[in-house]
GROMACS .gro file of C-alpha atoms in nm:
model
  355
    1UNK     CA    1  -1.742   0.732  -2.998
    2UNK     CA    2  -1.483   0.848  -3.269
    3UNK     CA    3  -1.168   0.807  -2.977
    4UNK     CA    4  -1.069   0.708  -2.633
    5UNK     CA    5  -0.985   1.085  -2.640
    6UNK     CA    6  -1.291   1.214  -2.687
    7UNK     CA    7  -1.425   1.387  -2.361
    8UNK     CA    8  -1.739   1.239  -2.301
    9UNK     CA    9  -1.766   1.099  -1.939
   10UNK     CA   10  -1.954   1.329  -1.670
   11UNK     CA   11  -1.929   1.087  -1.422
   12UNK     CA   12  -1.768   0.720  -1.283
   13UNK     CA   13  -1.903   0.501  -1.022
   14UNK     CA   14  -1.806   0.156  -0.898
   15UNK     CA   15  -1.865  -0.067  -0.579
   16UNK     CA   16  -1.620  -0.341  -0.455
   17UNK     CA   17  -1.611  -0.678  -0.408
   18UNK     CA   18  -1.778  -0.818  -0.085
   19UNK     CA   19  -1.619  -0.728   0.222
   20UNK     CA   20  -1.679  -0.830   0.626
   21UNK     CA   21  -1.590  -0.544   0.844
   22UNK     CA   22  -1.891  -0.460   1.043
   23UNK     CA   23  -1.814  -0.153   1.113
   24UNK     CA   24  -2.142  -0.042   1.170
   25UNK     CA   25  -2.312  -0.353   1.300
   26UNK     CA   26  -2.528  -0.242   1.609
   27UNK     CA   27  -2.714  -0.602   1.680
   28UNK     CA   28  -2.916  -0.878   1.585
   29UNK     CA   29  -3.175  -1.025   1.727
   30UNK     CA   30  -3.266  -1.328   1.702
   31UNK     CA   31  -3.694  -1.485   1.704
   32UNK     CA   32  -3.711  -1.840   1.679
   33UNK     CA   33  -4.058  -1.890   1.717
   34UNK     CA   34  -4.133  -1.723   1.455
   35UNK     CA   35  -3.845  -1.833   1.243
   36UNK     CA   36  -3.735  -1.470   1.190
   37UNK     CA   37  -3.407  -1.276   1.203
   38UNK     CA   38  -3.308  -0.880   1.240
   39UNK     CA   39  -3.021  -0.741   1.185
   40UNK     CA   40  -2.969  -0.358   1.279
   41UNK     CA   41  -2.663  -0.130   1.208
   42UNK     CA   42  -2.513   0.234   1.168
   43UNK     CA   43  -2.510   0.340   0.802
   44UNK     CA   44  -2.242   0.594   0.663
   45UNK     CA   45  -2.338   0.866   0.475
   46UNK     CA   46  -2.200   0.920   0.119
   47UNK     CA   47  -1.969   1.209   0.218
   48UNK     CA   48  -1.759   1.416  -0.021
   49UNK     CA   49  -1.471   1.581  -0.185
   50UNK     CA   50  -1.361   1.833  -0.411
   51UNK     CA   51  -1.033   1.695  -0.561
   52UNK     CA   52  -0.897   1.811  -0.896
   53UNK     CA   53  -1.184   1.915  -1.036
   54UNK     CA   54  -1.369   1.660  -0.969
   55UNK     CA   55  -1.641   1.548  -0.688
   56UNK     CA   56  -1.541   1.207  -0.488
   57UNK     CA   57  -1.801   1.048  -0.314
   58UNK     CA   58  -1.776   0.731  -0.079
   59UNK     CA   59  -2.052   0.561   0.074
   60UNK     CA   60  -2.026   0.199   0.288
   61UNK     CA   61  -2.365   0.005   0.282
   62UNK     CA   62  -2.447  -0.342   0.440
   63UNK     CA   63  -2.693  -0.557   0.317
   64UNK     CA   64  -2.847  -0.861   0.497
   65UNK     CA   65  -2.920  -1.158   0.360
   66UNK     CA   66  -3.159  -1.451   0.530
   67UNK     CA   67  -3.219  -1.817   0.463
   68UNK     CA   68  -3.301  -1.949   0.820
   69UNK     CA   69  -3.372  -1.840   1.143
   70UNK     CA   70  -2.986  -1.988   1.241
   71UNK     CA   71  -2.820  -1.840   0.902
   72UNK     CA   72  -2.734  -1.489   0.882
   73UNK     CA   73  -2.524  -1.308   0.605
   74UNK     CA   74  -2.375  -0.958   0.630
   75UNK     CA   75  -2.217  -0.779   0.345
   76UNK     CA   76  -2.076  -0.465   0.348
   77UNK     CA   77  -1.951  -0.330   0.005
   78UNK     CA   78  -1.782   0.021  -0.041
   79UNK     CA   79  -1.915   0.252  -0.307
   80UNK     CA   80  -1.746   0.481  -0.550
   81UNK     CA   81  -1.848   0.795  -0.744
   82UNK     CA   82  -1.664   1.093  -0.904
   83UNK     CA   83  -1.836   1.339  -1.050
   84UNK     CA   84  -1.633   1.531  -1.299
   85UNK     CA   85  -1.662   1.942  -1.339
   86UNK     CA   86  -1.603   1.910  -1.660
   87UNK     CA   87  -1.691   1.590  -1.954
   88UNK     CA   88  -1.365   1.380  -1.942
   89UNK     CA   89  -1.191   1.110  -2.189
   90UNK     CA   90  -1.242   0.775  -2.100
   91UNK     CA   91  -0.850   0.744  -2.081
   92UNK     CA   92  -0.887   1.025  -1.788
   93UNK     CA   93  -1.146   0.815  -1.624
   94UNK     CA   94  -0.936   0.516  -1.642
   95UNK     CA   95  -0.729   0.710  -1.474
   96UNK     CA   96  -0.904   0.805  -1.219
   97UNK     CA   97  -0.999   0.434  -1.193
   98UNK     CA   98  -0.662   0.296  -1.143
   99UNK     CA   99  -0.591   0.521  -0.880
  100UNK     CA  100  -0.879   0.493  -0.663
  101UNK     CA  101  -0.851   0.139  -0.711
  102UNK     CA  102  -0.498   0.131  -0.562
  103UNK     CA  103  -0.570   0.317  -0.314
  104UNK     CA  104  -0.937   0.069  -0.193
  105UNK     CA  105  -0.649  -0.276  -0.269
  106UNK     CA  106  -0.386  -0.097   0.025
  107UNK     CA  107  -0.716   0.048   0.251
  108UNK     CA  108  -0.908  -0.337   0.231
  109UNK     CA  109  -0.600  -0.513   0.189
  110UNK     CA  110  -0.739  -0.685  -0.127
  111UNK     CA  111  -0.638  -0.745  -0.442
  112UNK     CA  112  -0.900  -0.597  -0.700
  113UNK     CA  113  -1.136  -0.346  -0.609
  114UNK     CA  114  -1.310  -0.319  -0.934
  115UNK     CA  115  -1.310  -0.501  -1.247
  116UNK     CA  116  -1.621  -0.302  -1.412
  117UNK     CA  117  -1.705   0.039  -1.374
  118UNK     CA  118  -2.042   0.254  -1.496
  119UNK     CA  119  -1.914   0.559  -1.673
  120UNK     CA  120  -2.218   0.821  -1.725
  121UNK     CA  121  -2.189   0.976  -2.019
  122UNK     CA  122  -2.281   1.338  -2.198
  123UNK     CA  123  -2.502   1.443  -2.320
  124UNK     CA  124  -2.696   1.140  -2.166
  125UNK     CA  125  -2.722   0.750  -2.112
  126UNK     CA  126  -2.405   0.502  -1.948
  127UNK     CA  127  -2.204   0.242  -2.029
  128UNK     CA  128  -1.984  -0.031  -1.846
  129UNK     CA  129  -1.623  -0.032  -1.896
  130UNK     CA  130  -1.429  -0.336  -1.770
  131UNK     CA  131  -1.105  -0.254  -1.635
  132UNK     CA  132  -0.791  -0.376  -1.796
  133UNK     CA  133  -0.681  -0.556  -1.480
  134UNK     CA  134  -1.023  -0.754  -1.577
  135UNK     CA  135  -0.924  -1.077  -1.691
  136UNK     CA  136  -0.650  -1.194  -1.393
  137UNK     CA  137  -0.794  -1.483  -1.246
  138UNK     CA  138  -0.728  -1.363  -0.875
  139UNK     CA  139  -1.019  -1.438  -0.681
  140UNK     CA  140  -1.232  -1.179  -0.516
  141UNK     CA  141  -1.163  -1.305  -0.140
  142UNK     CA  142  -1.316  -1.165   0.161
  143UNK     CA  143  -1.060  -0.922   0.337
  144UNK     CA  144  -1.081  -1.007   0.733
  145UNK     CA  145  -0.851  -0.740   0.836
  146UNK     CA  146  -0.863  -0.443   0.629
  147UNK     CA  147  -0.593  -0.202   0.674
  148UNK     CA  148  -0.841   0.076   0.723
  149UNK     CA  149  -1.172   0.180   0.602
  150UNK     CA  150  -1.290   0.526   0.562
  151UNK     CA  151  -1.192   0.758   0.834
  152UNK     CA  152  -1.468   0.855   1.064
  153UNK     CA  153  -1.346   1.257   1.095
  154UNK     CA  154  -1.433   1.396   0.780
  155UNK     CA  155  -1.102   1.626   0.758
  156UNK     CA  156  -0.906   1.330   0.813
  157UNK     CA  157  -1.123   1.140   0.519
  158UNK     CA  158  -1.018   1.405   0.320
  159UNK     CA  159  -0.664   1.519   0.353
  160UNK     CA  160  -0.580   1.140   0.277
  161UNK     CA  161  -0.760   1.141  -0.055
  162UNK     CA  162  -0.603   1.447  -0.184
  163UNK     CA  163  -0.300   1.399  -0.038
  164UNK     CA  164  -0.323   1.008  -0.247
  165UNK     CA  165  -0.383   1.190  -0.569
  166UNK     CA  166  -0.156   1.442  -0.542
  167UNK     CA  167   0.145   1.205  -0.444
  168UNK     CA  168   0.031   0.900  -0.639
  169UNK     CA  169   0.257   1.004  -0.960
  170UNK     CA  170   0.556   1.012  -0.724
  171UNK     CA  171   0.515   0.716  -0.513
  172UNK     CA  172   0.343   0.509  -0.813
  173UNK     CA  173   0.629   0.250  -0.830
  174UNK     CA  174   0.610   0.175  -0.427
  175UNK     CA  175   0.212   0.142  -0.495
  176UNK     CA  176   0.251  -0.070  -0.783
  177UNK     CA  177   0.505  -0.349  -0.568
  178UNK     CA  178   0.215  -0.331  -0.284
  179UNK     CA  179  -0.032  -0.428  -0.516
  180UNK     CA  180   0.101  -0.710  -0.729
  181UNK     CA  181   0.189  -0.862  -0.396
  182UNK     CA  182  -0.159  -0.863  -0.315
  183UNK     CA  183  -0.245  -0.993  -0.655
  184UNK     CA  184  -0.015  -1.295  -0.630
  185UNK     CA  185  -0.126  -1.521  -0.291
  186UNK     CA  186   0.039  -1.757  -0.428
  187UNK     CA  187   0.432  -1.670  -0.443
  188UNK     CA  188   0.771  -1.749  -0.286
  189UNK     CA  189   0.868  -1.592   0.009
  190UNK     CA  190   1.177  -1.502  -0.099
  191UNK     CA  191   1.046  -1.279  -0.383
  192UNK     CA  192   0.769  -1.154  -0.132
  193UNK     CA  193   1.043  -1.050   0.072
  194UNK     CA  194   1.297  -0.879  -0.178
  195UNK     CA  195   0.942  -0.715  -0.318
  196UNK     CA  196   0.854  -0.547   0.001
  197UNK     CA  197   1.232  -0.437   0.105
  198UNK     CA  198   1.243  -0.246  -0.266
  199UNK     CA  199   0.931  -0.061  -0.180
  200UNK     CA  200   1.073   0.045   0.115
  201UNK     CA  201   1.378   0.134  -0.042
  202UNK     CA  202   1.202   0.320  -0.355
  203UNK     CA  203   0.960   0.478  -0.060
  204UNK     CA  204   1.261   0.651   0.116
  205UNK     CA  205   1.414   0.784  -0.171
  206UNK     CA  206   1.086   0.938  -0.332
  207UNK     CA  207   1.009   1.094   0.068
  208UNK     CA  208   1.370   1.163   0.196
  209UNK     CA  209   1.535   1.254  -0.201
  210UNK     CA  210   1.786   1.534  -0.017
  211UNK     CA  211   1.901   1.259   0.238
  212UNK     CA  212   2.268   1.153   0.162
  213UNK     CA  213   2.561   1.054   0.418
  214UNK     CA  214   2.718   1.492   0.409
  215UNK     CA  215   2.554   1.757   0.254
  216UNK     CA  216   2.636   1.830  -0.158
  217UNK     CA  217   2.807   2.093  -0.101
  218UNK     CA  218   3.059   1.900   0.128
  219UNK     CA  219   3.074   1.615  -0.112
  220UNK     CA  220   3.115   1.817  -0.390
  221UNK     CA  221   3.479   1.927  -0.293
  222UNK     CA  222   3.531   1.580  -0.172
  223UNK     CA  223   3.446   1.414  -0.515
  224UNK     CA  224   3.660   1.695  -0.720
  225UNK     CA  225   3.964   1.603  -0.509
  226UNK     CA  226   3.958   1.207  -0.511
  227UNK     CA  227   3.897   1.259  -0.889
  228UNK     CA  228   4.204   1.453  -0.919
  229UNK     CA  229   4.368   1.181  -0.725
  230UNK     CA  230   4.307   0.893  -0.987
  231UNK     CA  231   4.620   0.934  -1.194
  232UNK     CA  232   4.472   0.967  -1.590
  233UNK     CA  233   4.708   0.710  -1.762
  234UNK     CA  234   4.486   0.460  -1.534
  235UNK     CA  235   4.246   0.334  -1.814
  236UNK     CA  236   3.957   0.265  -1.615
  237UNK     CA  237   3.970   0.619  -1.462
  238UNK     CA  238   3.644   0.737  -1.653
  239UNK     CA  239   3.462   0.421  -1.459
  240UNK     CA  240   3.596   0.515  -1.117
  241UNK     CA  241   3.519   0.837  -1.204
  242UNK     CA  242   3.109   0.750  -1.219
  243UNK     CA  243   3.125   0.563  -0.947
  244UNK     CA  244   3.245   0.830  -0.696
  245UNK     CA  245   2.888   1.002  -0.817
  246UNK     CA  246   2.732   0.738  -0.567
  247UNK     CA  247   2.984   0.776  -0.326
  248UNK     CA  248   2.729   1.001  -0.133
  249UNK     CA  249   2.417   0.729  -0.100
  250UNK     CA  250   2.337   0.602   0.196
  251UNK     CA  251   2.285   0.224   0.274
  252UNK     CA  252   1.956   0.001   0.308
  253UNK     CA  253   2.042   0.013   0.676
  254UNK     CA  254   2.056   0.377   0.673
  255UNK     CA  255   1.697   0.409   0.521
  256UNK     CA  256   1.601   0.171   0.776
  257UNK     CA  257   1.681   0.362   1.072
  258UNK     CA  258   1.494   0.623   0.920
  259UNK     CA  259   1.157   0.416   0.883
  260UNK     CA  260   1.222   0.248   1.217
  261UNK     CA  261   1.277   0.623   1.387
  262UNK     CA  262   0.906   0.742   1.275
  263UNK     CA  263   0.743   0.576   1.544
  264UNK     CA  264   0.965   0.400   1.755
  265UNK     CA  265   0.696   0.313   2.035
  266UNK     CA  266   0.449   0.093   1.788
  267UNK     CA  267   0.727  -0.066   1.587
  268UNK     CA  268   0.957  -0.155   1.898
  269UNK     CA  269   0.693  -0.425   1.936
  270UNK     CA  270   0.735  -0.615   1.644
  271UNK     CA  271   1.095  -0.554   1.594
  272UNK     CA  272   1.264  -0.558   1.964
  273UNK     CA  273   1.605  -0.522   1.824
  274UNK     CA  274   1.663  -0.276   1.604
  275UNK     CA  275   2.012  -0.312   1.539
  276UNK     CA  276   1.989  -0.691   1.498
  277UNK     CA  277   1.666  -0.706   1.337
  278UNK     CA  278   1.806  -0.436   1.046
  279UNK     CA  279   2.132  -0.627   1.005
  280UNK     CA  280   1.918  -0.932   0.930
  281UNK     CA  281   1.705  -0.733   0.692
  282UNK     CA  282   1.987  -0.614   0.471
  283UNK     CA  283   2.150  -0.962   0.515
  284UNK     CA  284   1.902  -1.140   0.404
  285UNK     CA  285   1.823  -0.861   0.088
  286UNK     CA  286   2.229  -0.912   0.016
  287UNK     CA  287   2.190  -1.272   0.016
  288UNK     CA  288   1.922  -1.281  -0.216
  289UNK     CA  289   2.037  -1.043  -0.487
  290UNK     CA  290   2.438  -1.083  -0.395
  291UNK     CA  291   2.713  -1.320  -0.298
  292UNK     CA  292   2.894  -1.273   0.003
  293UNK     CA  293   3.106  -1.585   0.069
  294UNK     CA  294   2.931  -1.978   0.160
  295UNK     CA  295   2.973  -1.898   0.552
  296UNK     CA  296   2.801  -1.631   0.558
  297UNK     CA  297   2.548  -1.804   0.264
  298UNK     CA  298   2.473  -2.098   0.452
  299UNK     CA  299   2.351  -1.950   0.798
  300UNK     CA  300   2.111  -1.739   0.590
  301UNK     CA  301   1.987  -1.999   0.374
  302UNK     CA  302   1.885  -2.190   0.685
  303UNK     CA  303   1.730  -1.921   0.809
  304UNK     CA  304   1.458  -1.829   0.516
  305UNK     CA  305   1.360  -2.226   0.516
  306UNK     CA  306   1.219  -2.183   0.883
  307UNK     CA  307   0.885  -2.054   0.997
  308UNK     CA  308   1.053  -1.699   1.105
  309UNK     CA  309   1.110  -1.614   0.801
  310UNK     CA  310   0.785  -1.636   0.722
  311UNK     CA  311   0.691  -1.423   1.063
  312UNK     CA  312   0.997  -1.144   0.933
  313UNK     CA  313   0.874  -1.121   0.577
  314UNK     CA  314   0.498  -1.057   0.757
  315UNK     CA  315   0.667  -0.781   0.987
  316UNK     CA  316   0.795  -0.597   0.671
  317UNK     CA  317   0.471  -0.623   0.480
  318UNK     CA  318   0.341  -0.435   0.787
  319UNK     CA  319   0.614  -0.182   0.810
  320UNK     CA  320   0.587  -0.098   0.442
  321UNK     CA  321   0.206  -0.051   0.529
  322UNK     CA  322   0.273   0.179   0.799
  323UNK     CA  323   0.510   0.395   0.565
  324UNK     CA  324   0.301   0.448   0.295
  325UNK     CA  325   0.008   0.578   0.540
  326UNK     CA  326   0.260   0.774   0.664
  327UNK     CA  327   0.339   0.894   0.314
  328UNK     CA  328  -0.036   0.944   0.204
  329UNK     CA  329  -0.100   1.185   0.500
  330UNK     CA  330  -0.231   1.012   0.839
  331UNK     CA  331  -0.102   1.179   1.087
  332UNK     CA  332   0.149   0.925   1.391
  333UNK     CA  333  -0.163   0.932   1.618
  334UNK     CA  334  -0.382   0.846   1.368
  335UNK     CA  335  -0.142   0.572   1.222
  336UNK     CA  336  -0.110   0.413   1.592
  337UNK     CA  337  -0.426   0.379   1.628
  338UNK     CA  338  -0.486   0.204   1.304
  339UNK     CA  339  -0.223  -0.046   1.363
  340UNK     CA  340  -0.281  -0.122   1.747
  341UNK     CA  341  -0.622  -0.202   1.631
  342UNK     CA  342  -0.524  -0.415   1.389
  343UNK     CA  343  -0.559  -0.802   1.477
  344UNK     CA  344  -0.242  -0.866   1.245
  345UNK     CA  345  -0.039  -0.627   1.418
  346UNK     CA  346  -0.136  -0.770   1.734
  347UNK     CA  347  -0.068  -1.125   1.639
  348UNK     CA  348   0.315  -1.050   1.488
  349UNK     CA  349   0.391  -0.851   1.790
  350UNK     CA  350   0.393  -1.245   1.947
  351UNK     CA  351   0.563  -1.400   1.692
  352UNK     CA  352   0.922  -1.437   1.719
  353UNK     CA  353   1.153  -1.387   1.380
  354UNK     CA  354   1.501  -1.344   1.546
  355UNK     CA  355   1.793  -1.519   1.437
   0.00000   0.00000   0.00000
């Protein structure tokens, strides 16, 4: 290989780490007297699609492992292949990688999805690339409560995968905070927290870029005039001057309301009030990258040292989660159902995080 440019990949394939979600676990049946266990379940077919110029394939397989008539191991693992239309530089299929490993971490809620790939190469023969991500020591854990798995409806499957690659450039940095979250289990709160609001935050802004508190044009006479206000022998009238460019933005709380107002009916249940429970999101943000007095300090320092903290920080993890499939094309039915299945959903709709 003379360089990482040359295009000499026809193909990519990699399968994750072990997984339990049974989703296609049908029985088991059980023979002790003759010592002998069967396990039966629904296989999904490798299905694909044409994104880019390239074919994606995804197939789920579950494998059963014996030892005893009263031990019995399932293991599903998810496997990846795109085939490319035309050879490709193993800096494009790194690419590729990187993506469709993001996009496996937010489905399986997990923190790696691959650390070595098979890349097929022309005119013949493969090789195994290990991922850059390769040598972090975060431990390939099994993922309880994946996020979602692949859709069952096959135009479903598909609008989200080329609706991820096509919007991954833009929403890249809200991807990136979701997944070095899941790469650190072992972090403070308080960072998980500030982590998770920012995403939000960045999310709005790269889905909503036009929103603003009146519309340019209005603003646009309204910034020339306070600007002709500021009398010029004032020597920081240049400063004042920049700052009235941001006059326009709206707050946290605004962007908020707007995440809160995509599906009122599912997130009403883990945050019964809105009002309050946005205040004490953008408190607590403020508090942590601001100073706003010691009264006003200490009542949220006490807060983030008690268990609800821990229960709020949870409830935004989930609400980020729920914007980005919004962002990434499920559809609010599809979404609801998703999360109303979802054991964690159901377990923080019980927990109580108010102030």
């Amino acid at each position: 290989m003379d360089s990482l440019n040359q295009k000499l990949a026809s193909a990519l394939s990699f399968t994750t780490p072990e997984m339990i979600r049974w989703t296609g676990l049908r029985g088991i049946t059980l023979k002790s007297a003759k010592n002998e266990v069967r396990a039966t379940y629904r296989g999904k077919r490798t299905k694909e699609v044409q994104i880019g110029g390239a074919t994606f394939q995804f197939g789920t397989g579950i494998s059963c492992e014996t030892r005893s008539a009263s031990e019995l191991n399932l293991v599903e693992r998810h496997g990846v292949r795109i085939v490319f239309g035309e050879p490709q530089s193993i800096l494009t299929a790194e690419q590729w990688v990187t993506k469709t490993c993001r996009l496996m971490s937010l489905a399986l809620r997990c923190p790696i999805a691959c650390r070595v790939y098979t890349l097929e190469r022309e005119p013949s023969g493969s090789a195994s690339v290990v991922t850059p991500w390769s040598a972090s020591r975060t431990a390939e854990t099994k993922t309880l409560h994946p996020l979602f798995t692949r859709p069952k409806k096959q135009t479903v499957y598909a609008k989200v995968l080329r609706s991820w690659f096509a919007k991954y450039d833009k929403l890249e940095p809200v991807i990136s905070l979701r997944a070095a979250l899941l790469s650190q289990p072992e972090k403070y709160r308080e960072f998980e927290f500030l982590a998770y609001v920012q995403a939000l935050e960045a999310l709005h802004r790269r889905t909503r870029p036009t929103r603003r508190i009146v519309t340019e044009k209005q603003f646009s006479v309204l910034q020339r005039k306070l600007v002709e206000a500021i009398p010029a022998r004032w020597k920081a009238k240049g400063e004042l001057v920049r700052k009235l460019s941001y006059l326009n933005e709206i707050s946290l709380a605004d962007r908020l309301r707007d995440v809160f107002a995509c599906d009122k009916e599912l997130l009403s249940k883990l945050f019964r009030d809105e009002a309050q429970d946005i205040a004490l999101i953008r408190d607590i943000r403020n508090y942590l990258t601001h100073y706003e007095g010691k009264r006003k300090e200490k009542k949220i320092r006490a807060y983030t040292e008690t268990l609800k903290f821990w229960y709020l920080t949870s409830k935004v993890s989930l609400l980020l989660e729920i914007a980005i499939l919004r962002a990434i094309g499920f559809g609010q039915a599809e979404v609801r159902m998703l999360i109303q299945n979802d054991p964690t959903y159901r377990d923080l709709c019980k927990a109580d995080h108010s102030r």
